[in-house]
Short mmCIF file of C-alpha atoms and ligand atoms in Angstrom, two decimals:
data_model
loop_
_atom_site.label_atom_id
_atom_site.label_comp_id
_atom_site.label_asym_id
_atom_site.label_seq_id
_atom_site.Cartn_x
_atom_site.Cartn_y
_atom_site.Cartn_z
CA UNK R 430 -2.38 -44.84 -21.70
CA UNK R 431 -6.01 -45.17 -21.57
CA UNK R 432 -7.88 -41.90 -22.22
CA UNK R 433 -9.40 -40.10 -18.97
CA UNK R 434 -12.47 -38.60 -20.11
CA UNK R 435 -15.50 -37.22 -18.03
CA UNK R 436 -17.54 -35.85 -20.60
CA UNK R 437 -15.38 -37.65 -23.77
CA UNK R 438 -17.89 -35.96 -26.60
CA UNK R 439 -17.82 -32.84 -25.34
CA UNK R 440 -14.24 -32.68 -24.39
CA UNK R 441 -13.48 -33.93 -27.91
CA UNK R 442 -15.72 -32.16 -30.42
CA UNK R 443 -14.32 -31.26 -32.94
CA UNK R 444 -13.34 -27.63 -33.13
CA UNK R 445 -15.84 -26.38 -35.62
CA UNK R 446 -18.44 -28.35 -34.17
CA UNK R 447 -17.05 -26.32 -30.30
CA UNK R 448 -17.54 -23.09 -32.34
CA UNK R 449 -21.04 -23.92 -33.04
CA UNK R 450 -22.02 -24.79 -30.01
CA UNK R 451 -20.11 -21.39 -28.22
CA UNK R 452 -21.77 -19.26 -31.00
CA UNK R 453 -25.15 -20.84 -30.63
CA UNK R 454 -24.83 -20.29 -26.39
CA UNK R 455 -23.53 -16.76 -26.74
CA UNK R 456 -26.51 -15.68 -28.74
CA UNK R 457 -28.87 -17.26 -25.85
CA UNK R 458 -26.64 -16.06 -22.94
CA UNK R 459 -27.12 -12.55 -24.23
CA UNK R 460 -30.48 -12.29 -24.55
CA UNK R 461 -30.71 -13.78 -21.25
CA UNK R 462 -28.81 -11.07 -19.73
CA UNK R 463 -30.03 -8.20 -21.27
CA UNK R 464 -33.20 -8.96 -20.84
CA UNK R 465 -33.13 -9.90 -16.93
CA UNK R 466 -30.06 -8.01 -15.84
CA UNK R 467 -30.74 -3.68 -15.92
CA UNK R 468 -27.09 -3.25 -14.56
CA UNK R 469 -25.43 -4.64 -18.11
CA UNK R 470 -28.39 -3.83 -20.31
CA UNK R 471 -27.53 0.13 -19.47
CA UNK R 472 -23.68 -0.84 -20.41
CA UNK R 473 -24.73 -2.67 -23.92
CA UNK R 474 -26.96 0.90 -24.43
CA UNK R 475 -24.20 2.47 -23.88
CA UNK R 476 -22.12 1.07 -26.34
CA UNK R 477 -25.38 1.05 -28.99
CA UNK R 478 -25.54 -2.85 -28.63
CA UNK R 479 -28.51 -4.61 -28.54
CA UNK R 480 -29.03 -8.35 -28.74
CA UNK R 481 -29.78 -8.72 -32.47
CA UNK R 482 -26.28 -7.26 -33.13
CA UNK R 483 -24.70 -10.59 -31.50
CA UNK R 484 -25.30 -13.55 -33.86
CA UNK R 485 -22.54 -15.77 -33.19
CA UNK R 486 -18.85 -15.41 -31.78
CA UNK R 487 -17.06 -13.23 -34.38
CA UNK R 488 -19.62 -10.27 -32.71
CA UNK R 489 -18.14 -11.16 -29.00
CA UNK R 490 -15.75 -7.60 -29.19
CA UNK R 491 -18.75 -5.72 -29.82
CA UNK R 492 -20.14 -6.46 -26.06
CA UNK R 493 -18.83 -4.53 -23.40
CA UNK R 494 -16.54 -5.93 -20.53
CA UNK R 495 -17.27 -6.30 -16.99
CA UNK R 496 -15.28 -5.65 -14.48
CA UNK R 497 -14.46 -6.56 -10.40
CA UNK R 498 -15.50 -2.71 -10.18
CA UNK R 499 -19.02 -3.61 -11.41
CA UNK R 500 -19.13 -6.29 -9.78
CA UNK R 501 -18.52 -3.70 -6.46
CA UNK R 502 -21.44 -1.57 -7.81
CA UNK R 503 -23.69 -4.14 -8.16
CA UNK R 504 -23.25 -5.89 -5.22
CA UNK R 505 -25.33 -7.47 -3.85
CA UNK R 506 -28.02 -8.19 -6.49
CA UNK R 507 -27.56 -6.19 -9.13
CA UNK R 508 -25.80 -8.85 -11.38
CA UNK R 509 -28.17 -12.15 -10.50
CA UNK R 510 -30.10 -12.96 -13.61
CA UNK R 511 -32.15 -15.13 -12.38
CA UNK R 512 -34.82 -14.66 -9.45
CA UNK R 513 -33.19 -14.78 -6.08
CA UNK R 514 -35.69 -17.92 -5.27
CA UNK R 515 -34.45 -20.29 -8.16
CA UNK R 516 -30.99 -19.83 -6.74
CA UNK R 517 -29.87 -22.16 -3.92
CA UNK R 518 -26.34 -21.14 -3.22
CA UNK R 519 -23.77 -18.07 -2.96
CA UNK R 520 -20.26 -18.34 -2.96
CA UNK R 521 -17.93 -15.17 -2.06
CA UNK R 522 -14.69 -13.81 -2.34
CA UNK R 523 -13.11 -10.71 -0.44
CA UNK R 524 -13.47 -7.42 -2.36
CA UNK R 525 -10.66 -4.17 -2.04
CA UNK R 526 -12.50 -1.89 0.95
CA UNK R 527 -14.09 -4.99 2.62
CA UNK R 528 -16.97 -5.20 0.11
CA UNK R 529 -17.26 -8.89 -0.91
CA UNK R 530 -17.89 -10.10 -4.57
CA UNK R 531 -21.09 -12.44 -4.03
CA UNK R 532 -21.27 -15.21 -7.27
CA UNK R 533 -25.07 -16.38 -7.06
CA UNK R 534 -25.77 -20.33 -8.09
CA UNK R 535 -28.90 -21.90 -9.33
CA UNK R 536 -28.83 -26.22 -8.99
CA UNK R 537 -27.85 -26.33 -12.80
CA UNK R 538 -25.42 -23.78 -12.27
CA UNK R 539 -24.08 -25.95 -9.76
CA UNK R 540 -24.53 -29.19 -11.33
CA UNK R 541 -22.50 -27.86 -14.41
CA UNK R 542 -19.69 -26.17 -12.64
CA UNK R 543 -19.43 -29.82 -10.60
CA UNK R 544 -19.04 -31.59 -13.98
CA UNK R 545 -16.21 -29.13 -14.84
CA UNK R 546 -14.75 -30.70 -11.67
CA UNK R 547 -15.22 -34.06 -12.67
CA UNK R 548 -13.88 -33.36 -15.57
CA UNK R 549 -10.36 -32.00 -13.83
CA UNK R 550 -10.21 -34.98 -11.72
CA UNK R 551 -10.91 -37.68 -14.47
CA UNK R 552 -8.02 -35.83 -16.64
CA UNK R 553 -5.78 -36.53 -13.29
CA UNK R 554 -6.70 -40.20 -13.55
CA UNK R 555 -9.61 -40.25 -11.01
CA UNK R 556 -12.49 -43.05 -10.93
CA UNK R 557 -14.93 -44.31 -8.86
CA UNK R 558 -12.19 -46.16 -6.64
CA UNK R 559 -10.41 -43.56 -5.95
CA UNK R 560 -9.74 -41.56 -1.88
CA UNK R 561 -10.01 -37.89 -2.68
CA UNK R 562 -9.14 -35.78 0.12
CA UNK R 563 -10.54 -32.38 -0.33
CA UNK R 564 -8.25 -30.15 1.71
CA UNK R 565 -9.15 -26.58 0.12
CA UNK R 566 -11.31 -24.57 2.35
CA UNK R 567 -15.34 -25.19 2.58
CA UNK R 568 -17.58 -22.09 2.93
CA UNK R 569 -17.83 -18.76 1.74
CA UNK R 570 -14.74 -20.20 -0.40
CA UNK R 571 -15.33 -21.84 -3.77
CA UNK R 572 -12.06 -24.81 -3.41
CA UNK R 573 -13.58 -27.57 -1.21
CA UNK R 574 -17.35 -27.16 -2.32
CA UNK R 575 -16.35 -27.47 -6.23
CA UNK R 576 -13.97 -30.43 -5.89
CA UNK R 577 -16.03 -32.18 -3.36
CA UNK R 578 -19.12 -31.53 -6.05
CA UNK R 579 -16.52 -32.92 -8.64
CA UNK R 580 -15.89 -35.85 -6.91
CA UNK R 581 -19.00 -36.95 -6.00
CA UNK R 582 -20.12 -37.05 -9.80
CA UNK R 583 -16.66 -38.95 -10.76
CA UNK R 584 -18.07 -41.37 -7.64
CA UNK R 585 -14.67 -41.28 -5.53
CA UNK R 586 -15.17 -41.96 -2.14
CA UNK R 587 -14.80 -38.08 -0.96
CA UNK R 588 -13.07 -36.83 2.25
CA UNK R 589 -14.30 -33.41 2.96
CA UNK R 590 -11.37 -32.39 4.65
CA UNK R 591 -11.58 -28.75 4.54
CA UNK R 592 -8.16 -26.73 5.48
CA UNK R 593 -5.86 -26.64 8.43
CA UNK R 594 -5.35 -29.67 11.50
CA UNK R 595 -2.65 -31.18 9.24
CA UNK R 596 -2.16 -34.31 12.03
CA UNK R 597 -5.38 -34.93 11.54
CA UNK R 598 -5.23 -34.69 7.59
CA UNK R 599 -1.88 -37.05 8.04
CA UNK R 600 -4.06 -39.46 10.13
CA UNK R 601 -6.81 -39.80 7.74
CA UNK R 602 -4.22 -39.87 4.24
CA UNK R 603 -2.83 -43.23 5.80
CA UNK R 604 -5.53 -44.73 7.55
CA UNK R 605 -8.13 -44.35 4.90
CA UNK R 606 -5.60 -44.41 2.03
CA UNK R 607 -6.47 -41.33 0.27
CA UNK R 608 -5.34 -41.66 -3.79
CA UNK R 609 -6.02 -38.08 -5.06
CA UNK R 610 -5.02 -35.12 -3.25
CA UNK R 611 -6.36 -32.03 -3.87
CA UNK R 612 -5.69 -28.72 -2.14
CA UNK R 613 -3.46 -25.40 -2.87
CA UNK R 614 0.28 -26.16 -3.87
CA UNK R 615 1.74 -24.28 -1.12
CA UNK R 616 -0.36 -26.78 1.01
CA UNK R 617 0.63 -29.51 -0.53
CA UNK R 618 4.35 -28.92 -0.24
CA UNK R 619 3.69 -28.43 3.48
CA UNK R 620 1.64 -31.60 3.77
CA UNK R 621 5.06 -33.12 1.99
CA UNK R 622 7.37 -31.78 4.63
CA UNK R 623 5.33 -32.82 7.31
CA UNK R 624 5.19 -36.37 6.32
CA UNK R 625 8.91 -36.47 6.03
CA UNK R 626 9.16 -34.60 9.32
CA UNK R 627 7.26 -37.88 10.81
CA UNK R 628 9.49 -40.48 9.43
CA UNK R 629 7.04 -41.29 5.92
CA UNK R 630 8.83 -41.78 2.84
CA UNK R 631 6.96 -41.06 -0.66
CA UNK R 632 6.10 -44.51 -1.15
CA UNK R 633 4.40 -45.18 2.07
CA UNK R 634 0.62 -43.27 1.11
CA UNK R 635 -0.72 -44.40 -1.51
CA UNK R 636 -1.24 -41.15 -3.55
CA UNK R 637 -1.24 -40.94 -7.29
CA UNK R 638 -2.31 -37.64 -7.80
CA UNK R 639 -2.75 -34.16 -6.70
CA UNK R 640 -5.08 -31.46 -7.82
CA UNK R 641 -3.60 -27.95 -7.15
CA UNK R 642 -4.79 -24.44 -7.65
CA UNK R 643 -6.01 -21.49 -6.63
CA UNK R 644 -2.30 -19.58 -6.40
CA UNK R 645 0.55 -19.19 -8.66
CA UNK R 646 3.04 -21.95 -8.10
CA UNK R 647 5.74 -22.49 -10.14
CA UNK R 648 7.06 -25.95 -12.36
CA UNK R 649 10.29 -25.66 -9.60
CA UNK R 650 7.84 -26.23 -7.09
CA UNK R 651 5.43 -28.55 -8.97
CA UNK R 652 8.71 -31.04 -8.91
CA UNK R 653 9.81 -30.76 -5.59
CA UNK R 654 5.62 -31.61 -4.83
CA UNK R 655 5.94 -34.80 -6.85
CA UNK R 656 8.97 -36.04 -5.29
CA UNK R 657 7.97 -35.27 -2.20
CA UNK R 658 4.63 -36.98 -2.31
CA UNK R 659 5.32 -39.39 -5.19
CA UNK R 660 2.30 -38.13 -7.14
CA UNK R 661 1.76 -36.43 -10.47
CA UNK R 662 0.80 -33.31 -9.54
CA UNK R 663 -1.99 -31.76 -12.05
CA UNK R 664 -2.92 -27.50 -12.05
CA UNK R 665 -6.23 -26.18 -11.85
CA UNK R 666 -7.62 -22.87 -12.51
CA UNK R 667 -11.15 -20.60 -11.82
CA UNK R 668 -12.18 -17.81 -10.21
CA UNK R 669 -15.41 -17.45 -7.84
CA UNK R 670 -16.74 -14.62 -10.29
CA UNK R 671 -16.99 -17.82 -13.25
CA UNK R 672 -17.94 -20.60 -10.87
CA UNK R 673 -14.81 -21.70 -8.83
CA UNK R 674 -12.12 -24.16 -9.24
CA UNK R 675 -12.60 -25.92 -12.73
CA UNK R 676 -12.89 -23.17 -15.01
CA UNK R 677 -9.36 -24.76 -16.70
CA UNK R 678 -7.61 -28.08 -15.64
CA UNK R 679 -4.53 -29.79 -17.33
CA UNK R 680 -4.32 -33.09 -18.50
CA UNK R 681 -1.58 -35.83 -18.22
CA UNK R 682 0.61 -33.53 -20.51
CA UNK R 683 1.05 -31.12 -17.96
CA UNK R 684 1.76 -28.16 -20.35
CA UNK R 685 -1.35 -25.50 -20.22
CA UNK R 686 -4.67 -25.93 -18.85
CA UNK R 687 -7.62 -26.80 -20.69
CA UNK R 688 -10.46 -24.46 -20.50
CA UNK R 689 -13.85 -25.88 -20.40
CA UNK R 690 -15.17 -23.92 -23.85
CA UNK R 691 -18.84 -25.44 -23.62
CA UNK R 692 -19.02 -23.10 -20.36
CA UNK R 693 -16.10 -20.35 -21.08
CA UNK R 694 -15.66 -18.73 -24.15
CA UNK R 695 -11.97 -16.96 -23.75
CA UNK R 696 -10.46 -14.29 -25.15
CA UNK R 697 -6.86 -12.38 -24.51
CA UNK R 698 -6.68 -9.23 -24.31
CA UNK R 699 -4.70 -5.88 -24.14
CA UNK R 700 -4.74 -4.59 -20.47
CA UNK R 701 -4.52 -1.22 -21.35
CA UNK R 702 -6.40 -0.90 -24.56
CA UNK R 703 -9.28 -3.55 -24.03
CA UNK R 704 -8.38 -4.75 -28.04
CA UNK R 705 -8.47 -8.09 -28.64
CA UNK R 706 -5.65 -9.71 -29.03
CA UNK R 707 -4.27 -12.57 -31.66
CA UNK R 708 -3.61 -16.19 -30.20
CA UNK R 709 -0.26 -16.79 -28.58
CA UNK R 710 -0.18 -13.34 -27.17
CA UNK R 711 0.09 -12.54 -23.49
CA UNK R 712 -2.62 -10.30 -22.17
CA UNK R 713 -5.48 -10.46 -19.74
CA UNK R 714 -7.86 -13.70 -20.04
CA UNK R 715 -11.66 -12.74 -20.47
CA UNK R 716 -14.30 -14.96 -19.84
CA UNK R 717 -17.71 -15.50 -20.86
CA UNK R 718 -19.80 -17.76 -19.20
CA UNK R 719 -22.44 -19.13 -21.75
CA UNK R 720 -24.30 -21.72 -19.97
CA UNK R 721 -24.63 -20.01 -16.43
CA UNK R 722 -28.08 -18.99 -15.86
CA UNK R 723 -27.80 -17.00 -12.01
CA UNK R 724 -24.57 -15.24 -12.60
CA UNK R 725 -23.91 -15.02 -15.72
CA UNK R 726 -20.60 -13.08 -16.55
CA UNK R 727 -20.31 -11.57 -19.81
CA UNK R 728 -16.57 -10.34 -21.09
CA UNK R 729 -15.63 -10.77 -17.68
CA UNK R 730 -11.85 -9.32 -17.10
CA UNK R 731 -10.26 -11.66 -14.73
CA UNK R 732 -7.04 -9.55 -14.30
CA UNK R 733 -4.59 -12.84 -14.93
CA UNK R 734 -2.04 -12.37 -17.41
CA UNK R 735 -1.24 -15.41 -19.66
CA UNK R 736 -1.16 -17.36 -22.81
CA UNK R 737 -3.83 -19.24 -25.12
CA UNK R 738 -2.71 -22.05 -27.44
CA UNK R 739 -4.63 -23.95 -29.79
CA UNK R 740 -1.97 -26.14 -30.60
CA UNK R 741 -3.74 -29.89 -30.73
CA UNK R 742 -2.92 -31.77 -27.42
CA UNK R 743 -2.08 -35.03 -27.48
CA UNK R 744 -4.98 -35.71 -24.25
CA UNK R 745 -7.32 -35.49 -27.15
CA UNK R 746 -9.29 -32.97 -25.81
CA UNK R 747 -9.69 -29.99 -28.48
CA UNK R 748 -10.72 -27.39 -25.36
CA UNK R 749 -8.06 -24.18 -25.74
CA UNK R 750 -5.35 -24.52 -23.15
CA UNK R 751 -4.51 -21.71 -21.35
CA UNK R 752 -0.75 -20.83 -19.63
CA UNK R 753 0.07 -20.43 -15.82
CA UNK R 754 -0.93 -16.89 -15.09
CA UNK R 755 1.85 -14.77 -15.42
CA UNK R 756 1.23 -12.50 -13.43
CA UNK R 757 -1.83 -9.40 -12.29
CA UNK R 758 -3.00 -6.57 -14.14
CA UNK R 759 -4.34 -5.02 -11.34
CA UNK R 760 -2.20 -5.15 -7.48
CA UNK R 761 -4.08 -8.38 -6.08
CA UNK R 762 -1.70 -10.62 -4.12
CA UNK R 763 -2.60 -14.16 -3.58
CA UNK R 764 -1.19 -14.70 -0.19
CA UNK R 765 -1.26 -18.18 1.10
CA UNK R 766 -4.31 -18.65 -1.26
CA UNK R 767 -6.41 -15.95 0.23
CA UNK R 768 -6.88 -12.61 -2.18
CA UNK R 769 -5.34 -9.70 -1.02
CA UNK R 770 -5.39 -5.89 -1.67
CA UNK R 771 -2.77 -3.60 -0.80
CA UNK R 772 -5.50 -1.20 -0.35
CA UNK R 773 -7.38 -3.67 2.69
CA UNK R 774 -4.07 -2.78 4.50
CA UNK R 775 -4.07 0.59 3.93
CA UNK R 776 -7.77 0.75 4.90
CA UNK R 777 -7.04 -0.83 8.43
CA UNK R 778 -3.91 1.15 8.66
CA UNK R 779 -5.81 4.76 8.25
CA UNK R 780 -8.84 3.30 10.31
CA UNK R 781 -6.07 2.61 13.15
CA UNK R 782 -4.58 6.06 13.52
CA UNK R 783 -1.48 5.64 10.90
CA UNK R 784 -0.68 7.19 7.94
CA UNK R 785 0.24 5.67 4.72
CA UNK R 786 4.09 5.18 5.70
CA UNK R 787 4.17 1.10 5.03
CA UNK R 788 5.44 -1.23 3.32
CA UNK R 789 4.34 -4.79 2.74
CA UNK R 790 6.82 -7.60 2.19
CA UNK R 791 5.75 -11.05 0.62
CA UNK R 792 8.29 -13.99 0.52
CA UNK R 793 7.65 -17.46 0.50
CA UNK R 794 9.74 -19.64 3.19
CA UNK R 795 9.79 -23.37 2.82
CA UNK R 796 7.06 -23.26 0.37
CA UNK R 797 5.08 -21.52 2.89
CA UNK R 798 3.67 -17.25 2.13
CA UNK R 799 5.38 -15.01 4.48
CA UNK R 800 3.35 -11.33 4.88
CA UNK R 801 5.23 -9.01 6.88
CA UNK R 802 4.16 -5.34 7.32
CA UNK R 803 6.44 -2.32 7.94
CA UNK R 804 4.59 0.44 9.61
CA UNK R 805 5.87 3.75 10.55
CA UNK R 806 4.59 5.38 13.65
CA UNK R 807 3.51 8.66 13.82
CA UNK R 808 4.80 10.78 16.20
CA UNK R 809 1.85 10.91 18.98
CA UNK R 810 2.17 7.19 18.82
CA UNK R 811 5.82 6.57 19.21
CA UNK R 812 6.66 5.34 22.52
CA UNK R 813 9.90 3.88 23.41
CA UNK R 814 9.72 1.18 25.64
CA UNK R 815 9.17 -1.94 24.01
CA UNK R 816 6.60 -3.85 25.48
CA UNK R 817 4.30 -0.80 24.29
CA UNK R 818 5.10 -0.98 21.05
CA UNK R 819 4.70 -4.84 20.99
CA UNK R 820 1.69 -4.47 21.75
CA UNK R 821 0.43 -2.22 19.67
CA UNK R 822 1.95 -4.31 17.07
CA UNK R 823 -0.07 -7.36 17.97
CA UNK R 824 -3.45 -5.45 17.75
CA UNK R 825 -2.39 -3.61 14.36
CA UNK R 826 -1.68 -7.31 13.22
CA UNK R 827 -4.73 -8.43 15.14
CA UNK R 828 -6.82 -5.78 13.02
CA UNK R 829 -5.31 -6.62 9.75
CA UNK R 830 -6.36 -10.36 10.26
CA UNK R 831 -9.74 -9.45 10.78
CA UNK R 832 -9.42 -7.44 7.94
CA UNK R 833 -7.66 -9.93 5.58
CA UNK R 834 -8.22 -13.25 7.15
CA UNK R 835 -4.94 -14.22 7.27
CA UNK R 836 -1.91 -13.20 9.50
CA UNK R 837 0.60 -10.92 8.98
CA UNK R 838 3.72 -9.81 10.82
CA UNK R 839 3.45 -6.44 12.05
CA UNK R 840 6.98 -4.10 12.44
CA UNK R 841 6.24 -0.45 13.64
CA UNK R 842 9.40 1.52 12.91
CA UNK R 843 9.97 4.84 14.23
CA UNK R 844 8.22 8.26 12.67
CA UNK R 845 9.90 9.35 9.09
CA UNK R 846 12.47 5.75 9.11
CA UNK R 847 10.99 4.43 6.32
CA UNK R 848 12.53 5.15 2.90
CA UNK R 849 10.40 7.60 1.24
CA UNK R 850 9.78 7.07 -2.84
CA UNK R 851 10.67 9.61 -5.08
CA UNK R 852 8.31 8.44 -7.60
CA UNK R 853 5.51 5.89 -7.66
CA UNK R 854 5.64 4.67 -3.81
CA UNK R 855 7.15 1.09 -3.93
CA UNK R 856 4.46 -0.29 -1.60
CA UNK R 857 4.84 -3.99 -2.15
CA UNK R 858 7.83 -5.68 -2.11
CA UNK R 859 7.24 -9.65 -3.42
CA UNK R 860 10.13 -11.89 -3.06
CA UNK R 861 8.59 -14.83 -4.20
CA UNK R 862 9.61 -16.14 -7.87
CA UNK R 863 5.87 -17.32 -9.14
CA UNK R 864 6.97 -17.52 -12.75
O1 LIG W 574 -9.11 -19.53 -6.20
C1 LIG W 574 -10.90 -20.81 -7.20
C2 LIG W 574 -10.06 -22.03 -7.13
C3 LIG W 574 -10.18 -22.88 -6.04
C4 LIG W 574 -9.21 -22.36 -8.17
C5 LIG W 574 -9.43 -24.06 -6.00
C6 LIG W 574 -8.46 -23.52 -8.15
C7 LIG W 574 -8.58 -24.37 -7.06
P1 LIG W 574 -10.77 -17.01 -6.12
O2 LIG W 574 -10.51 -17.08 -4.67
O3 LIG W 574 -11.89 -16.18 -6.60
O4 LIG W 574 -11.07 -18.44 -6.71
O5 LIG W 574 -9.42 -16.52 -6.79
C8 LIG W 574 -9.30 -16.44 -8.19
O6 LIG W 574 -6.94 -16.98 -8.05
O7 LIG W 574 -8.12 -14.91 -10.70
C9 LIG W 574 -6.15 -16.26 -10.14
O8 LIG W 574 -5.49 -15.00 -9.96
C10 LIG W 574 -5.86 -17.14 -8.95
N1 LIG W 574 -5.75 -18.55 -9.34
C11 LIG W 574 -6.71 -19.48 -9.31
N2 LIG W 574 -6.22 -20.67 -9.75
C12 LIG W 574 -4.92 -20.46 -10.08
C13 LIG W 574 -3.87 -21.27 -10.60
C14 LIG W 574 -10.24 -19.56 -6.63
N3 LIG W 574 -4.03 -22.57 -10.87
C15 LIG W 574 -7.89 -16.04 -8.57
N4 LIG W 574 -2.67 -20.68 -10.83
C16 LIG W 574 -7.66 -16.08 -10.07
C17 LIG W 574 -2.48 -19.36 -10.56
C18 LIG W 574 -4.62 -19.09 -9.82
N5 LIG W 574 -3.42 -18.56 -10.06
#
């Protein structure tokens, strides 16, 4: 097979040479911080670290981590390293108590997180002749914006898609003959069904590939996405806080994602302890972004559980590959892509007049998130006829909505019928097998 390079010395150096390069950024990136962001400054004083103590990557443990809570205090500037008027774009993510986290981009920061794009869509076989139908949300979101960026530098003729209006997604896949899909898995299966549902069979588009992140998905599912599309379907990884989609990206091996270690230096470690953990363990993925100048992350703790391997890949590429994330540290559910708290739902819940009798129930039905949410009433509210409590259902699930941005199914039971917990309250129930 030819070799599918964006970036081929980079994505190829040879591992000592990587080291280098990460130790000679990491000494740069820290001055850079502590000297233009106060917020992590008082944290390295803190923990009696100063600049001149980090001299390459063996002194990485000594800096202290950062966390989505800091990210929470700091908000809105507190983290941007750079002066708001050299920046030129923000991207955002929801936060627990409606507090956003706000990632700030200056045109290199954007021009290098678009070649980590490029990079995740040459590994998937892309070129310059290729359709790629961006169907991940534009906006606030980081998924359409990224790939789209990506795409453009590959030179693929780019359909900026955005989410949603699947006829019209269906129209455009055929008549235009979109080659490279790229959008969340769960999306992709659905875009799958539909075709069937219209009379297509795999082999009438003319897709090759698909580019799918953002959620967990599993290799059951990855299969049933290939047959049903007749692609290869290819798993992407990032977070808003490092940049967006493109972070990690596999290859045509399919087994781990690469991370992009001229941009990421990663480390694994213990949840509960913080220590640092040896390769091939599981533990929470830290990130360092090195060559960010607006938003610069240092020890960043993402909160996904998974694996790094350093095993050599046959790709070529000598970047670290990381697993499928296993699974949360913290309680985040990804919920039909969006990022969701089961605190946002108790905040609307309270806010509403109910107490914190609920349970939420996640499933996933024809590849498709299900979010239904068991309220109990309290007594002043309980009614019994049931076009009252219909509607009071519709504008609790109305309120959560605005809250969450996605649409759950709202059940109010009658006061004390849900089970009480004798221990830890079981508050989320999540059907769906992600790994
Ligand atoms: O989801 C960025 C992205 C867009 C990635 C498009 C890939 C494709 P956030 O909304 O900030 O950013 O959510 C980040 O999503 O910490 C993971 O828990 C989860 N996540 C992202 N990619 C994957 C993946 C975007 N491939 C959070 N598999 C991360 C499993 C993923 N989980």
């Amino acid at each position: 097979m030819e070799r599918r390079y964006y970036q081929p010395e980079i994505e190829t150096m040879p591992p000592e040479k990587l080291r280098e390069l990460q130790s000679e950024r990491l000494v740069k990136q820290v001055r850079h911080v502590y000297e233009n962001v106060p917020y992590y400054r008082k944290k390295m004083e803190e923990k009696g670290v100063t600049p001149d103590d980090i001299k390459g990557l063996e002194d990485l443990p000594k800096l202290p981590f950062l966390s989505k809570a800091d990210l929470r205090d700091a908000y809105p500037y507190g983290l941007l390293a750079k002066p708001l008027s050299d920046c030129v774009r923000i991207h955002s993510t929801s936060g627990t108590t409606g507090k956003r986290v706000v990632a700030f981009y200056t045109q290199h920061d954007i021009d290098l997180w678009e070649d980590c794009c490029a990079r995740a869509i040459t590994a998937a076989g892309g070129t310059k002749d290729d359709v790629v139908q961006v169907c991940y949300g534009y906006g606030l979101f980081t998924g359409g914006p990224g790939l789209n960026g990506g795409s453009h530098k590959v030179g693929s003729l780019t359909l900026p898609m955005s989410s949603g209006n699947t006829e019209r997604q269906i129209q455009f896949m055929m008549d235009l003959g979109s080659t490279i899909l790229c959008c969340t898995p769960s999306y992709a299966a659905y875009i799958g069904e539909s075709l069937k549902e219209r009379g297509y069979k795999p082999e009438d588009n003319k897709l090759k590939a698909g580019i799918f992140g953002a959620e967990p998905w599993t290799e059951e599912m990855r299969r049933d996405i290939e047959k049903s599309l007749g692609i290869k379907a290819y798993d992407i990884y990032g977070l808003t806080e490092t940049s967006g989609p493109g972070v990690a990206f596999e290859c045509e091996e399919q087994a781990g994602m690469h991370i992009n270690e001229d941009h990421f230096i990663a480390e694994i470690i213990d949840p509960d302890t913080g220590e640092v953990l040896p390769e091939g363990s599981k533990g929470e993925l830290v990130f360092t972004s090195i060559t960010k100048e607006a938003f610069p992350l240092l020890r960043y703790r993402t909160r996904d559980i998974c694996v790094l391997s350093r095993k050599k890949c046959s790709c070529g590429r000598t970047h670290v590959r990381m697993s499928k994330p296993m699974g949360r540290s913290d309680d985040m559910l990804i919920i039909r892509g969006v990022n969701v708290f089961p605190s946002q739902i108790e905040t609307v819940l309270l806010n509403e007049g109910y107490t914190s009798n609920y349970q939420i129930e996640v499933d996933r039905v024809n590849n498709s998130d299900t979010l239904d949410i068991y309220v109990e009433l309290p007594p002043e509210k309980f009614s019994d006829t049931v076009r009252e409590i219909s509607q009071k259902e519709k504008s609790l699930a109305a309120a959560i909505t605005t809250m969450l941005g996605i649409k759950p199914v709202v059940h109010l039971a009658a006061p004390k019928s849900l089970t009480r917990s004798e221990g830890k309250a079981v508050r989320v129930v999540d059907r769906r097998k992600l790994v």
